[in-house]
PDB file of C-alpha atoms and ligand atoms in Angstrom:
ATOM      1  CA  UNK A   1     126.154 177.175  63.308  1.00  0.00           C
ATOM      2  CA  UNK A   2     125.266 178.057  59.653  1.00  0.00           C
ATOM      3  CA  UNK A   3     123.843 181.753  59.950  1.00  0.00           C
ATOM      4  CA  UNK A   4     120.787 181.126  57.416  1.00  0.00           C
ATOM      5  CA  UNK A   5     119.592 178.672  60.003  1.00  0.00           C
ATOM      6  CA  UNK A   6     120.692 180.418  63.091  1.00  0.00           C
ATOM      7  CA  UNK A   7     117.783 183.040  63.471  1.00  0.00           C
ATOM      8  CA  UNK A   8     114.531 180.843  62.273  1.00  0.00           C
ATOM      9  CA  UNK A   9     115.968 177.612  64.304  1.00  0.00           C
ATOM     10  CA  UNK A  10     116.231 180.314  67.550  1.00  0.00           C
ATOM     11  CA  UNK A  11     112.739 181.711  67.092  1.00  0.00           C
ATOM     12  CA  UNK A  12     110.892 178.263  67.033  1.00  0.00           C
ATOM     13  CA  UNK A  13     112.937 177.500  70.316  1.00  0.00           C
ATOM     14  CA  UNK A  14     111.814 181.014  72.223  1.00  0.00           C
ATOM     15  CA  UNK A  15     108.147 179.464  71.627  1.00  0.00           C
ATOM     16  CA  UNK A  16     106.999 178.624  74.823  1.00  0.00           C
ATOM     17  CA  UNK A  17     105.390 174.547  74.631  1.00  0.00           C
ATOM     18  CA  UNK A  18     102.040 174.332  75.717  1.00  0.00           C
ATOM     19  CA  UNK A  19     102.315 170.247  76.440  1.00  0.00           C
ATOM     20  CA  UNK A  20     105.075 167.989  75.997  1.00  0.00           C
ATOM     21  CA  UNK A  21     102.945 167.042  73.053  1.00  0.00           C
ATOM     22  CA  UNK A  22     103.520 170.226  71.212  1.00  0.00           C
ATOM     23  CA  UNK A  23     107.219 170.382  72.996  1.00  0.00           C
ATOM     24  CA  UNK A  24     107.811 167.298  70.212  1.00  0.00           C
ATOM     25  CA  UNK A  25     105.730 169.000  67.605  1.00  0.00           C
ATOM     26  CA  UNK A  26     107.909 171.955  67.605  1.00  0.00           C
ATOM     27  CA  UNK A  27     111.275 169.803  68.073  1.00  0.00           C
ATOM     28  CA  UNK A  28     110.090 167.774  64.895  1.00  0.00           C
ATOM     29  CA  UNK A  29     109.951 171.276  63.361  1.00  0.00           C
ATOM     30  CA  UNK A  30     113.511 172.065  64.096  1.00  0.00           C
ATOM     31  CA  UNK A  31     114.398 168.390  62.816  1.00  0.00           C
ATOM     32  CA  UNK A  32     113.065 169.056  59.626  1.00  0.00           C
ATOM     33  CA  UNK A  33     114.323 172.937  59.365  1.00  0.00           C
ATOM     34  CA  UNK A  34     117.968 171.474  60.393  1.00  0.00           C
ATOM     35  CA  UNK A  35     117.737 168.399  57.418  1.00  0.00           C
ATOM     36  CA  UNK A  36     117.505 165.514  59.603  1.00  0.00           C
ATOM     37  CA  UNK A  37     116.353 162.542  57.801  1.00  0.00           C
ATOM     38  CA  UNK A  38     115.210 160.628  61.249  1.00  0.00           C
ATOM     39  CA  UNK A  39     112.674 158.370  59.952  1.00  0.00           C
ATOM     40  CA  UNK A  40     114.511 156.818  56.893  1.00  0.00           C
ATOM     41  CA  UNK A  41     117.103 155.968  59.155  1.00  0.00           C
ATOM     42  CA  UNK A  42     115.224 154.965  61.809  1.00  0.00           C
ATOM     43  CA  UNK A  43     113.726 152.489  59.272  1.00  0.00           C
ATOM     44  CA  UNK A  44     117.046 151.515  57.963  1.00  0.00           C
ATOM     45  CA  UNK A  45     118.135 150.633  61.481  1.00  0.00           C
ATOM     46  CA  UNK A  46     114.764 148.311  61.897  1.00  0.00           C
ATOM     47  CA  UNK A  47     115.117 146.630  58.679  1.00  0.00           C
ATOM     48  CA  UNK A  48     118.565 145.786  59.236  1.00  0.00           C
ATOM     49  CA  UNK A  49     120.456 143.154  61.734  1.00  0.00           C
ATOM     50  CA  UNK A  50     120.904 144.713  64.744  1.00  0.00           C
ATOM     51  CA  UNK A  51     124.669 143.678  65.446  1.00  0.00           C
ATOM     52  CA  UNK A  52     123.967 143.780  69.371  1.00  0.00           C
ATOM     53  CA  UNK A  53     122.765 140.955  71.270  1.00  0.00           C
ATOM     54  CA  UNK A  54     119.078 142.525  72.287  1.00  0.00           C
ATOM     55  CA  UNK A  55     118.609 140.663  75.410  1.00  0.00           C
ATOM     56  CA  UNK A  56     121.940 143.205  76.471  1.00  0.00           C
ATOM     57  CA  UNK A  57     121.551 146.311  74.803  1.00  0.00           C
ATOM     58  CA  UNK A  58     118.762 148.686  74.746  1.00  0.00           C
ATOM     59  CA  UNK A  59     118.339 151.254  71.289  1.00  0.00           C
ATOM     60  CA  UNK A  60     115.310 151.804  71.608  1.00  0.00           C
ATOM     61  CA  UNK A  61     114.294 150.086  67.868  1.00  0.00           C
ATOM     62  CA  UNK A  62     110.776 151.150  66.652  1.00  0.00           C
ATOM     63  CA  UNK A  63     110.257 153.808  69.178  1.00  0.00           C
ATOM     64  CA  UNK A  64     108.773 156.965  67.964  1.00  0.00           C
ATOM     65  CA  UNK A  65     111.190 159.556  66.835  1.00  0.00           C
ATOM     66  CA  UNK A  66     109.769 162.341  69.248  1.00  0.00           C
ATOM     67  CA  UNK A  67     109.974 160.141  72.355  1.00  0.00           C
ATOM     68  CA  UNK A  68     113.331 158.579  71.283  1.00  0.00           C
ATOM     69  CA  UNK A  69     115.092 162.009  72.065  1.00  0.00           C
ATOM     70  CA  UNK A  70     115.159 164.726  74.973  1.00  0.00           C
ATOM     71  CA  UNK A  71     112.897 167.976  73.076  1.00  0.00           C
ATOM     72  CA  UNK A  72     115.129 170.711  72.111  1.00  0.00           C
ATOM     73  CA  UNK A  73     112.541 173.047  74.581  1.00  0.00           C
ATOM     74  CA  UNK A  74     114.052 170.819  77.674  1.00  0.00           C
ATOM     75  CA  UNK A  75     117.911 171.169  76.496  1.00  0.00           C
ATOM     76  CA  UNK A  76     117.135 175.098  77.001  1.00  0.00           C
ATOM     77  CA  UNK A  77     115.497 174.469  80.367  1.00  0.00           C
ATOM     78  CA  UNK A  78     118.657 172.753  81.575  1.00  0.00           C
ATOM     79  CA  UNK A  79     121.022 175.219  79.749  1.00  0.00           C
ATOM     80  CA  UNK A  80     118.690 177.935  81.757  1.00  0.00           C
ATOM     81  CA  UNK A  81     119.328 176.340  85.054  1.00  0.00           C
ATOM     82  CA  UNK A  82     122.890 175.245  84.947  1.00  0.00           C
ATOM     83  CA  UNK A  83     124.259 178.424  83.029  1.00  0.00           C
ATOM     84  CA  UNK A  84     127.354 176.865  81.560  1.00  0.00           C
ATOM     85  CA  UNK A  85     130.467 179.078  81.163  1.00  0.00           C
ATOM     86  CA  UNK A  86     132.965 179.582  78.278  1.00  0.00           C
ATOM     87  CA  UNK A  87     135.323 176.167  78.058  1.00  0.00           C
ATOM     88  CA  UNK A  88     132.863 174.315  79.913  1.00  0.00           C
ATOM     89  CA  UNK A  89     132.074 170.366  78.481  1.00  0.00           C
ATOM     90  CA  UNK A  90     129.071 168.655  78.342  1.00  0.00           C
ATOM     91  CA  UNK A  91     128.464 165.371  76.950  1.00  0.00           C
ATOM     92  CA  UNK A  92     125.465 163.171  76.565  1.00  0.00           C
ATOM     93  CA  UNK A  93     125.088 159.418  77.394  1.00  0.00           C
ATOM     94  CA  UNK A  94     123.549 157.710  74.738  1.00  0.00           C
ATOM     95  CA  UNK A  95     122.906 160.880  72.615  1.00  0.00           C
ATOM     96  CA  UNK A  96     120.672 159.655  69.724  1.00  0.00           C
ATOM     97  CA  UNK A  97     121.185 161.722  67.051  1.00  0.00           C
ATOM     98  CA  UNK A  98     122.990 164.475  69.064  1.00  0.00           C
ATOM     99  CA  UNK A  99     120.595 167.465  69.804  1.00  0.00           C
ATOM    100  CA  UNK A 100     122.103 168.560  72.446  1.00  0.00           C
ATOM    101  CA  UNK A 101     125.135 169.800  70.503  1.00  0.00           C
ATOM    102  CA  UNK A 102     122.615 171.570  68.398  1.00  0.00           C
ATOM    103  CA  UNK A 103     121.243 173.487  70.839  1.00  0.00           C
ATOM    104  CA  UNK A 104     124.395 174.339  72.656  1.00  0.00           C
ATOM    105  CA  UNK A 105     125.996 175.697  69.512  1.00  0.00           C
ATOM    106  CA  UNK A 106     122.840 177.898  68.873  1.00  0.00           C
ATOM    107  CA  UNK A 107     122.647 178.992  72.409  1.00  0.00           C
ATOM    108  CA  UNK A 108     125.857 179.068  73.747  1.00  0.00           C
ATOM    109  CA  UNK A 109     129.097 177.957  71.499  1.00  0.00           C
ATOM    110  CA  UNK A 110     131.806 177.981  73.964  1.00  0.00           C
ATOM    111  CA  UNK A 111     130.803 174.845  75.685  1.00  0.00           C
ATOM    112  CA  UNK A 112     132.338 172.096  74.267  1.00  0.00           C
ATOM    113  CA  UNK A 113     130.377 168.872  73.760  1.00  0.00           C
ATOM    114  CA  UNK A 114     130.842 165.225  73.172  1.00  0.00           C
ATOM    115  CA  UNK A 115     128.064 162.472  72.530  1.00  0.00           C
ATOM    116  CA  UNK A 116     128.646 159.243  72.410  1.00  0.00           C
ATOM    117  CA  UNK A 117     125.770 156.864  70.778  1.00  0.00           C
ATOM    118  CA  UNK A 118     125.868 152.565  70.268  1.00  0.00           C
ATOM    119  CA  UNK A 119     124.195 152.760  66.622  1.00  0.00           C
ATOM    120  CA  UNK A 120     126.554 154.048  64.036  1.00  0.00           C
ATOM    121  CA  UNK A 121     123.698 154.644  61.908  1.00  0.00           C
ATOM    122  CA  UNK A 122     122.228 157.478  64.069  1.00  0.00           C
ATOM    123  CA  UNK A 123     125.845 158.819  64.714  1.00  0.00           C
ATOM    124  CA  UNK A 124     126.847 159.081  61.257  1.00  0.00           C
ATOM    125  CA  UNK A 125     123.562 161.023  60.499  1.00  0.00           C
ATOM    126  CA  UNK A 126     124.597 163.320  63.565  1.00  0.00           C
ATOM    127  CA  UNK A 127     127.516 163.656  61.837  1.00  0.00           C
ATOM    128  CA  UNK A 128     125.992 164.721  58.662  1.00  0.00           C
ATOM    129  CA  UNK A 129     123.870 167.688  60.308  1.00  0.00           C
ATOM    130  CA  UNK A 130     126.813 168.689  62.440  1.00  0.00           C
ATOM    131  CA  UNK A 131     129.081 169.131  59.516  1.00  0.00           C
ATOM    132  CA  UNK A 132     125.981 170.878  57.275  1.00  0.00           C
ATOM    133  CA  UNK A 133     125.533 173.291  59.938  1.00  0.00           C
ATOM    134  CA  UNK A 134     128.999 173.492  60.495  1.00  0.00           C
ATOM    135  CA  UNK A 135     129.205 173.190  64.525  1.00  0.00           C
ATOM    136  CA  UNK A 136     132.498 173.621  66.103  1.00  0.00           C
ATOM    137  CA  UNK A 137     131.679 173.011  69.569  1.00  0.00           C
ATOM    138  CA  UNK A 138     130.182 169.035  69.036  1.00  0.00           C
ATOM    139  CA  UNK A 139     131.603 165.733  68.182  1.00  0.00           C
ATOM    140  CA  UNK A 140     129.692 162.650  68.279  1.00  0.00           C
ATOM    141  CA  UNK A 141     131.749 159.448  68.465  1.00  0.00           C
ATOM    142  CA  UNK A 142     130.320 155.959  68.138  1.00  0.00           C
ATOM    143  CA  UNK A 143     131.299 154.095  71.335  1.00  0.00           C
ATOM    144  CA  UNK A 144     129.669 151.562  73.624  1.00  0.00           C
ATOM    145  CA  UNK A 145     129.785 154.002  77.199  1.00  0.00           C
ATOM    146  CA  UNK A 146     129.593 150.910  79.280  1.00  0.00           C
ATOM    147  CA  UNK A 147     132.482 149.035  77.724  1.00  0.00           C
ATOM    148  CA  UNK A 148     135.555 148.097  79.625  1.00  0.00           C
ATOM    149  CA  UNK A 149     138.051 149.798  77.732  1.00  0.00           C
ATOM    150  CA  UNK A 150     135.925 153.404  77.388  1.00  0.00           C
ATOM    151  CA  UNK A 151     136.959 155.554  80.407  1.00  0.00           C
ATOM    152  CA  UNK A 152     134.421 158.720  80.834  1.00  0.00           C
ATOM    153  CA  UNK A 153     136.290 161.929  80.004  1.00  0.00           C
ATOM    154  CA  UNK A 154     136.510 164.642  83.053  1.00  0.00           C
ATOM    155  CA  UNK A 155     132.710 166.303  82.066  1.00  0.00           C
ATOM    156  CA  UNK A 156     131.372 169.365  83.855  1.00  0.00           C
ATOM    157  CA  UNK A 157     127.492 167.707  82.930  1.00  0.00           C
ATOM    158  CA  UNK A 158     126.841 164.467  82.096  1.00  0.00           C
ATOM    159  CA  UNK A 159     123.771 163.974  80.471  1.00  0.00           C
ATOM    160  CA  UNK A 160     121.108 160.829  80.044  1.00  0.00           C
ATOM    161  CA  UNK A 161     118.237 159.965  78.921  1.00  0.00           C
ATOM    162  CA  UNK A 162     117.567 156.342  79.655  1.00  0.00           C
ATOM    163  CA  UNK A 163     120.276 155.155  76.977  1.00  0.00           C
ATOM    164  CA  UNK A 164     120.299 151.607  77.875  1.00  0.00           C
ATOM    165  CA  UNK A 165     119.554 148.266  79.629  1.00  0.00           C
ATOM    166  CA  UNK A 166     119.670 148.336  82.973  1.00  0.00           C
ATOM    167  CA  UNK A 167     123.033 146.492  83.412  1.00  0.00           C
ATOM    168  CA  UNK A 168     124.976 149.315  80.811  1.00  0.00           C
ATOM    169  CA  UNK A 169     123.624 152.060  83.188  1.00  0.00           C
ATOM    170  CA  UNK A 170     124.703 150.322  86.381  1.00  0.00           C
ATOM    171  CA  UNK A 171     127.786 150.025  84.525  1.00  0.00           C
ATOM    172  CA  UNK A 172     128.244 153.651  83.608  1.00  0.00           C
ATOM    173  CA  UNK A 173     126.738 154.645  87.318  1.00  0.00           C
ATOM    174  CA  UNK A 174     129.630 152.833  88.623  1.00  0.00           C
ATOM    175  CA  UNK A 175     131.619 154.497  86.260  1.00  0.00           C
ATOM    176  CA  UNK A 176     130.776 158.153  87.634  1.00  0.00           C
ATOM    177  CA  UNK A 177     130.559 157.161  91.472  1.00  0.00           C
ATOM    178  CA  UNK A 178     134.331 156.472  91.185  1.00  0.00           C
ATOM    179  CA  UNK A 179     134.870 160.051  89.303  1.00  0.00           C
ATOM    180  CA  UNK A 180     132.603 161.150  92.012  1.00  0.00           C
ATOM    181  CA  UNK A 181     135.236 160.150  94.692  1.00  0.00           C
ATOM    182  CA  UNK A 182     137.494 163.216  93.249  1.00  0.00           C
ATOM    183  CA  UNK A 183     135.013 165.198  92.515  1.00  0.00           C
ATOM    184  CA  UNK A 184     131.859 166.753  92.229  1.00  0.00           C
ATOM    185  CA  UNK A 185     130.005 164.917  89.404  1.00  0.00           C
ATOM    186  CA  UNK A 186     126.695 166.749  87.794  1.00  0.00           C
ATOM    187  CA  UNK A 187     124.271 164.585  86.398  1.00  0.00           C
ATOM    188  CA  UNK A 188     121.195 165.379  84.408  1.00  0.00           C
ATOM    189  CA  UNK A 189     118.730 162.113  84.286  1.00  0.00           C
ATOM    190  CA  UNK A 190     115.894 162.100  81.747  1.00  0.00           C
ATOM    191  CA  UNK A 191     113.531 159.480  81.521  1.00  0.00           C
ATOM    192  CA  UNK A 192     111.333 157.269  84.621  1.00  0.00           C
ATOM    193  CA  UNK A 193     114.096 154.120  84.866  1.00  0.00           C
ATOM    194  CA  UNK A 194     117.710 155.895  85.195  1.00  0.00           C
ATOM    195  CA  UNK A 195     115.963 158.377  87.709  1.00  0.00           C
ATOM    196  CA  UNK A 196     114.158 155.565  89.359  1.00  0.00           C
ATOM    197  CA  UNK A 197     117.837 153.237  89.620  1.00  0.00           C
ATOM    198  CA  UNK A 198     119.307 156.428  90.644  1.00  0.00           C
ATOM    199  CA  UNK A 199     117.111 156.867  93.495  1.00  0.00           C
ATOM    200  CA  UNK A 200     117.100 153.279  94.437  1.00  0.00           C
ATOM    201  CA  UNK A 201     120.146 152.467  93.802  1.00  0.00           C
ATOM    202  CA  UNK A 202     123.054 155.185  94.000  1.00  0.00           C
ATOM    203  CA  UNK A 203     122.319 157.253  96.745  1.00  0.00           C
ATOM    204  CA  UNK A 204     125.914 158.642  96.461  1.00  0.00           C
ATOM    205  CA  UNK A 205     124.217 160.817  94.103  1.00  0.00           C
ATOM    206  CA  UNK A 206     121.505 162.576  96.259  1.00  0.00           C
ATOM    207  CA  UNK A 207     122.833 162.174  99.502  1.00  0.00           C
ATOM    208  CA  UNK A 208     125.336 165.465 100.023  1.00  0.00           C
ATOM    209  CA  UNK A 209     122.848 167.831  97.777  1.00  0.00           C
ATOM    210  CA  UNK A 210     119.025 167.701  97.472  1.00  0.00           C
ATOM    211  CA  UNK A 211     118.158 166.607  93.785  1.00  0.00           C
ATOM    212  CA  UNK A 212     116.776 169.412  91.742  1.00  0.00           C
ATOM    213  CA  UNK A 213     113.496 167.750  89.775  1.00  0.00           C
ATOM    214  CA  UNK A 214     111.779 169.477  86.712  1.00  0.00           C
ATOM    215  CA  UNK A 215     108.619 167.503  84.708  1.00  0.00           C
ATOM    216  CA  UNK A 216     110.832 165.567  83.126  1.00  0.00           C
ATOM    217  CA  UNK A 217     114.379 165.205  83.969  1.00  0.00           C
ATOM    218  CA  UNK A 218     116.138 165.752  87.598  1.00  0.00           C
ATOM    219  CA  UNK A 219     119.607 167.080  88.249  1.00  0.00           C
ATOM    220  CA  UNK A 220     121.918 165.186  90.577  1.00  0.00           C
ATOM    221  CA  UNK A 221     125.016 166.903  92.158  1.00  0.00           C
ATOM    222  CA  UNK A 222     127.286 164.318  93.934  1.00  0.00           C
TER     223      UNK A 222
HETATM  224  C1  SAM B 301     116.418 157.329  74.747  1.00  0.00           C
HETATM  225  S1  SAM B 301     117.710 157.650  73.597  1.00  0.00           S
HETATM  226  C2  SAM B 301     118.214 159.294  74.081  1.00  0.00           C
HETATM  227  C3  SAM B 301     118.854 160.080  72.963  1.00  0.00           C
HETATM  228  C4  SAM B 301     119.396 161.450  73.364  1.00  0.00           C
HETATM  229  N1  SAM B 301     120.237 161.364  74.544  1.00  0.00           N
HETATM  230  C5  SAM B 301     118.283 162.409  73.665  1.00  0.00           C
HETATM  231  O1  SAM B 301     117.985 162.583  74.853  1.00  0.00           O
HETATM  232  O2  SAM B 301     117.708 162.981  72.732  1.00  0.00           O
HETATM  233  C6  SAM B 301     119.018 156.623  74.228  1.00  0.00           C
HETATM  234  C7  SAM B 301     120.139 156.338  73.214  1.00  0.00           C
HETATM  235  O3  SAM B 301     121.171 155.612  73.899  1.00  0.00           O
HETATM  236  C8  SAM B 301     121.768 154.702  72.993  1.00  0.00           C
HETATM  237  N2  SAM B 301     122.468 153.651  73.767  1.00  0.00           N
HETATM  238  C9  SAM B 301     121.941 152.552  74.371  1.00  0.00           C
HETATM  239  N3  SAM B 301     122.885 151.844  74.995  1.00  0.00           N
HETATM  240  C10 SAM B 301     124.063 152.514  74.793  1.00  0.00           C
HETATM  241  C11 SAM B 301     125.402 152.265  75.179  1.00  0.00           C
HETATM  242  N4  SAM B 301     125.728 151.193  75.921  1.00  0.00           N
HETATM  243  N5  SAM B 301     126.367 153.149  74.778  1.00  0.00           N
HETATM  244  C12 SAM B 301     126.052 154.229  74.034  1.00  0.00           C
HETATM  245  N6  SAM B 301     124.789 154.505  73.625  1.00  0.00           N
HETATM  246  C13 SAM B 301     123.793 153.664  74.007  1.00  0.00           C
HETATM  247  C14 SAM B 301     120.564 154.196  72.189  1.00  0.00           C
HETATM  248  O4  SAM B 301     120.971 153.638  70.972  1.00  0.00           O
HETATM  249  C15 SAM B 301     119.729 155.472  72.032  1.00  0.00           C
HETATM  250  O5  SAM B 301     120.046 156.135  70.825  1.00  0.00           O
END
């Protein structure tokens, strides 16, 4: 991480949030500290053709920037309660404009992490903050995660935020119950509908250990 940045970016995030509505007033803080230029490509990606077929895919078009993406104050929560070690990998579902990598190269730079994100718009602005800051530890790549032909890599923490339509995260819940079947899979869920499907759905998540819930996100260990 770029060492101008490192020190202001780390004092907005010791700042306790009062509300999740101030949780996204300090994360738009760090946005605009950082240099990401959300809105004008969030607008870009309205005003253009969406190449998906809507009725399949979910990207969340026209949602609010703030509610779009996980707060940077929540990535530390889960950081604080998983404690990932030197080599570990984390990679995010569906991982908007890649803040997770952000906060894992401020906080700690020896985990490695991967998101992978359906709009190449949002990916190649990821891209541009990653290689302004100069992170080491993150890659973004722009894949579909509930394709066919896109195998999930061997992850100590896969994370999501409800990334998609309800038949791409059935697909990518399928996806992990098979890694689950040699071994343990940890799963961090964001957002009411994955946690709700999860729940309903893919017990093989909750049933050998007790889910962990915070406000807003629960952790599953398979
Ligand atoms: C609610 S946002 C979460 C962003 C980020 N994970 C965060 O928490 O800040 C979900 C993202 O998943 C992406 N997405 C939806 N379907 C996807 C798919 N099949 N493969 C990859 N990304 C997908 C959307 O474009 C959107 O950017």
């Amino acid at each position: 991480m770029r060492k101008d940045l490192h020190q202001p970016i780390i004092e907005i995030l010791s700042v306790r949030p009062s509300s999740y509505a101030n949780a996204k007033q300090l994360s738009e803080l760090i946005d605009g500290k950082l240099g990401y230029q959300m809105s004008q490509v969030e607008e870009l990606i309205s005003n253009g053709k969406c190449e998906f077929d809507i009725r399949e895919k979910q990207l969340w078009i026209g949602l609010d920037i703030q509610s779009l993406q996980t707060p940077y104050s929540e990535i530390i929560e889960m950081i604080d309660l998983l404690k990932p070690k030197r080599g570990d990998f984390w990679v995010d579902l569906g991982a908007g404009y890649g803040r997770m990598g952000v906060v894992l190269s401020l906080i700690c730079d020896e985990v490695q992490f991967y998101g992978y994100e359906l709009e190449k718009l949002r990916v190649e602005e990821a891209d541009r903050i990653y290689s302004l800051l100069n992170l080491q530890n993150a890659q973004m790549y722009c894949v579909d995660v509930a394709a066919a032909d896109f195998e999930l890599p061997d992850a100590d923490l896969f994370f999501a935020y409800d990334f998609g339509s309800k038949a791409d995260v059935d697909i990518v819940l399928e996806k992990l119950k098979e890694k689950s079947k040699y071994r343990s899979i940890n799963v961090i869920a964001r957002g009411r509908d994955i946690k709700n499907w999860i729940m309903m759905e893919h017990p093989w998540l909750s049933e050998v250990n007790s889910p962990i819930h915070r406000e807003n996100w629960s952790l599953f260990v398979s």
